[in-house]
Amino acid sequence: MEQFPSDLKITALAGGVGGSRLVRGMAEHLSPQQLTVVVNTGDDFVHFGLPISPDLDTVLYNLADVAQKVEGWGIQNDTHACMTALANLGGDSWFRLGDRDLATHLLRGEWLREGLSLTEITGRLARALGVYHAILPMSDDPCRTLVETDGGVLEFQHYFVKERWQPVCRGLRWQGAENARPTPQVLAALQEADAVVVCPSNPFVSVDPILNLPGVRQVMAGKPVVAMSPIIGGMAVKGPAAKMFLELTGEPASVEAVAAHYGDLLAGMAVDEVDDPLVESLSRQLHYVRAMPTLMLNREKQIEVAADFLAFVAEIVAEERTARA
Ligand code: GDP
Ligand code: CA
């Protein structure tokens, strides 16, 4: 694949499925020297004693081209013999772990016990799967998303998977946040980037955990930060993002609400073509706004959408350079 603008260095902030779609497209246009991905670990949890990192694995499997095609997470054509046996023995089977996927968690657990960091482990797994773009966990420290609901505080995967994100979300907290630091690799990648891309991931539970780590907003200040909206025509493509806007801010989800959520952090945002009528009013909130196709349901679309989006980012980088010169 042809490399696109050959000197542009991008660091992307990503959650799981939405983030991976754009990241996978961008990885077709940008070399491993040009693209680094920082991934949310707020979703991480321990299940059956195994350390599970859902967003890291979603990014990893997508870049390795082994992810399930429609769902976007898990391993394509995986079998579930272990989960079936486990359920037959009376075990909890609400979090479905495929047999091949289990190998990832078994090894991650073994390597953590040997003293490797999550960053080192992710690097090993990536190389084993033939992925050369750096995938960096946001932190090597636990920083777990907790969801406050009327029925009490739920661990993120309990809320998201077990309860299918149906409880009303009253607030979010992060367990371990007091001690969690971004890794030096994350800070360096942000520092070295010409632009930071905020993927179309859930702003509250995928991107905010990264932004909330101490020092992250500071390294990003003064850099062109460009988002792609995860909200299209007032709706989420999947998951609770739209519901969370309403429940956490009192305002319905919209591209304006996404821009308002990120505030001064953003220089620009790409919105979907269906939101084209909102570009003019959005331009009062944001310097650079462009409507373009942003739905990336298959690999071809991911590559096409990423090309347009990267052209937009490259223009912003060039304009900002001229403005400063
Ligand atoms: P999760 O961790 O698997 O929930 O995934 P993310 O947090 O990375 O992404 C969830 C968000 O991605 C949701 O708000 C979706 O609306 C958004 N999303 C998913 N697919 C697409 C897509 O093809 N285009 C855009 N623009 N957003 C998407
Ligand atoms: Ca996630």
Tab-separated table of N, CA, C and O and ligand atoms in Angstrom, residues 15-19 21 55 160 200-202 206 229-230 232 236-238 241 294-296, ligand 1:
chain	number	residue	atom	x	y	z
A	15	GLY	N	-10.314	3.254	21.544
A	15	GLY	CA	-10.947	2.259	22.402
A	15	GLY	C	-10.949	0.949	21.648
A	15	GLY	O	-9.900	0.529	21.123
A	16	GLY	N	-12.098	0.314	21.558
A	16	GLY	CA	-12.177	-0.998	20.921
A	16	GLY	C	-12.617	-0.940	19.472
A	16	GLY	O	-11.852	-0.523	18.593
A	17	VAL	N	-13.858	-1.330	19.231
A	17	VAL	CA	-14.313	-1.569	17.854
A	17	VAL	C	-14.279	-0.307	16.976
A	17	VAL	O	-13.752	-0.327	15.868
A	18	GLY	N	-14.854	0.805	17.476
A	18	GLY	CA	-14.868	2.045	16.685
A	18	GLY	C	-13.453	2.526	16.409
A	18	GLY	O	-13.100	2.879	15.279
A	19	GLY	N	-12.627	2.514	17.439
A	19	GLY	CA	-11.240	2.944	17.301
A	19	GLY	C	-10.482	2.074	16.312
A	19	GLY	O	-9.775	2.571	15.429
A	21	ARG	N	-11.528	0.403	13.837
A	21	ARG	CA	-11.930	0.565	12.429
A	21	ARG	C	-11.093	1.653	11.763
A	21	ARG	O	-10.565	1.452	10.665
A	55	ASP	N	-10.041	-3.807	24.901
A	55	ASP	CA	-9.750	-2.838	23.833
A	55	ASP	C	-8.394	-3.088	23.186
A	55	ASP	O	-8.248	-3.015	21.958
A	160	PHE	N	-21.314	-3.380	30.666
A	160	PHE	CA	-21.295	-3.376	29.198
A	160	PHE	C	-21.752	-4.710	28.608
A	160	PHE	O	-22.571	-4.741	27.699
A	200	PRO	N	-12.991	7.477	16.460
A	200	PRO	CA	-14.430	7.501	16.755
A	200	PRO	C	-14.772	6.429	17.785
A	200	PRO	O	-15.475	5.464	17.493
A	201	SER	N	-14.248	6.636	18.978
A	201	SER	CA	-14.461	5.718	20.093
A	201	SER	C	-15.387	6.390	21.092
A	201	SER	O	-15.618	7.596	21.004
A	202	ASN	N	-15.882	5.629	22.048
A	202	ASN	CA	-16.777	6.196	23.059
A	202	ASN	C	-16.026	7.282	23.847
A	202	ASN	O	-15.027	6.983	24.507
A	206	SER	N	-13.933	5.278	26.538
A	206	SER	CA	-12.757	4.828	25.791
A	206	SER	C	-11.688	5.918	25.688
A	206	SER	O	-10.500	5.633	25.811
A	229	SER	N	-15.950	11.899	14.595
A	229	SER	CA	-17.104	11.735	15.484
A	229	SER	C	-17.594	10.285	15.521
A	229	SER	O	-17.818	9.680	14.481
A	230	PRO	N	-17.799	9.755	16.743
A	230	PRO	CA	-18.402	8.417	16.864
A	230	PRO	C	-19.926	8.494	16.750
A	230	PRO	O	-20.583	7.461	16.697
A	232	ILE	N	-23.113	9.586	14.637
A	232	ILE	CA	-23.519	9.846	13.247
A	232	ILE	C	-25.030	10.088	13.251
A	232	ILE	O	-25.785	9.218	13.691
A	236	ALA	N	-25.270	6.475	17.952
A	236	ALA	CA	-24.028	5.701	17.975
A	236	ALA	C	-24.141	4.589	16.942
A	236	ALA	O	-25.232	4.071	16.694
A	237	VAL	N	-23.042	4.248	16.313
A	237	VAL	CA	-23.050	3.120	15.370
A	237	VAL	C	-23.268	1.820	16.146
A	237	VAL	O	-23.929	0.901	15.680
A	238	LYS	N	-22.676	1.753	17.322
A	238	LYS	CA	-22.916	0.628	18.239
A	238	LYS	C	-22.644	1.099	19.662
A	238	LYS	O	-21.948	2.090	19.855
A	241	ALA	N	-22.707	4.953	23.541
A	241	ALA	CA	-22.233	6.350	23.490
A	241	ALA	C	-23.381	7.358	23.464
A	241	ALA	O	-23.372	8.328	24.231
A	294	THR	N	-17.913	8.424	7.062
A	294	THR	CA	-17.148	7.934	8.228
A	294	THR	C	-17.588	6.543	8.689
A	294	THR	O	-17.083	6.033	9.692
A	295	LEU	N	-18.527	5.945	7.985
A	295	LEU	CA	-18.980	4.608	8.382
A	295	LEU	C	-18.007	3.573	7.798
A	295	LEU	O	-17.744	3.578	6.593
A	296	MET	N	-17.472	2.711	8.657
A	296	MET	CA	-16.354	1.831	8.239
A	296	MET	C	-16.663	0.374	8.530
A	296	MET	O	-15.935	-0.297	9.268
B	1	GDP	P1	-15.710	-0.377	22.057
B	1	GDP	O1	-14.599	-0.224	23.061
B	1	GDP	O2	-15.683	-1.686	21.345
B	1	GDP	O3	-17.052	0.013	22.591
B	1	GDP	O4	-15.362	0.645	20.924
B	1	GDP	P2	-14.958	2.166	20.866
B	1	GDP	O5	-15.130	2.879	22.163
B	1	GDP	O6	-13.664	2.258	20.171
B	1	GDP	O7	-16.036	2.650	19.861
B	1	GDP	C1	-17.400	2.770	20.154
B	1	GDP	C2	-17.907	3.901	19.338
B	1	GDP	O8	-17.505	3.726	17.997
B	1	GDP	C3	-19.396	4.027	19.310
B	1	GDP	O9	-19.746	5.285	19.822
B	1	GDP	C4	-19.746	3.952	17.827
B	1	GDP	O10	-20.735	4.876	17.457
B	1	GDP	C5	-18.457	4.282	17.151
B	1	GDP	N1	-18.289	3.634	15.859
B	1	GDP	C6	-18.287	2.302	15.627
B	1	GDP	N2	-18.122	2.072	14.314
B	1	GDP	C7	-18.013	3.272	13.712
B	1	GDP	C8	-17.837	3.673	12.355
B	1	GDP	O11	-17.736	2.870	11.439
B	1	GDP	N3	-17.756	5.014	12.131
B	1	GDP	C9	-17.859	5.950	13.124
B	1	GDP	N4	-17.778	7.241	12.796
B	1	GDP	N5	-18.038	5.582	14.415
B	1	GDP	C10	-18.117	4.276	14.690
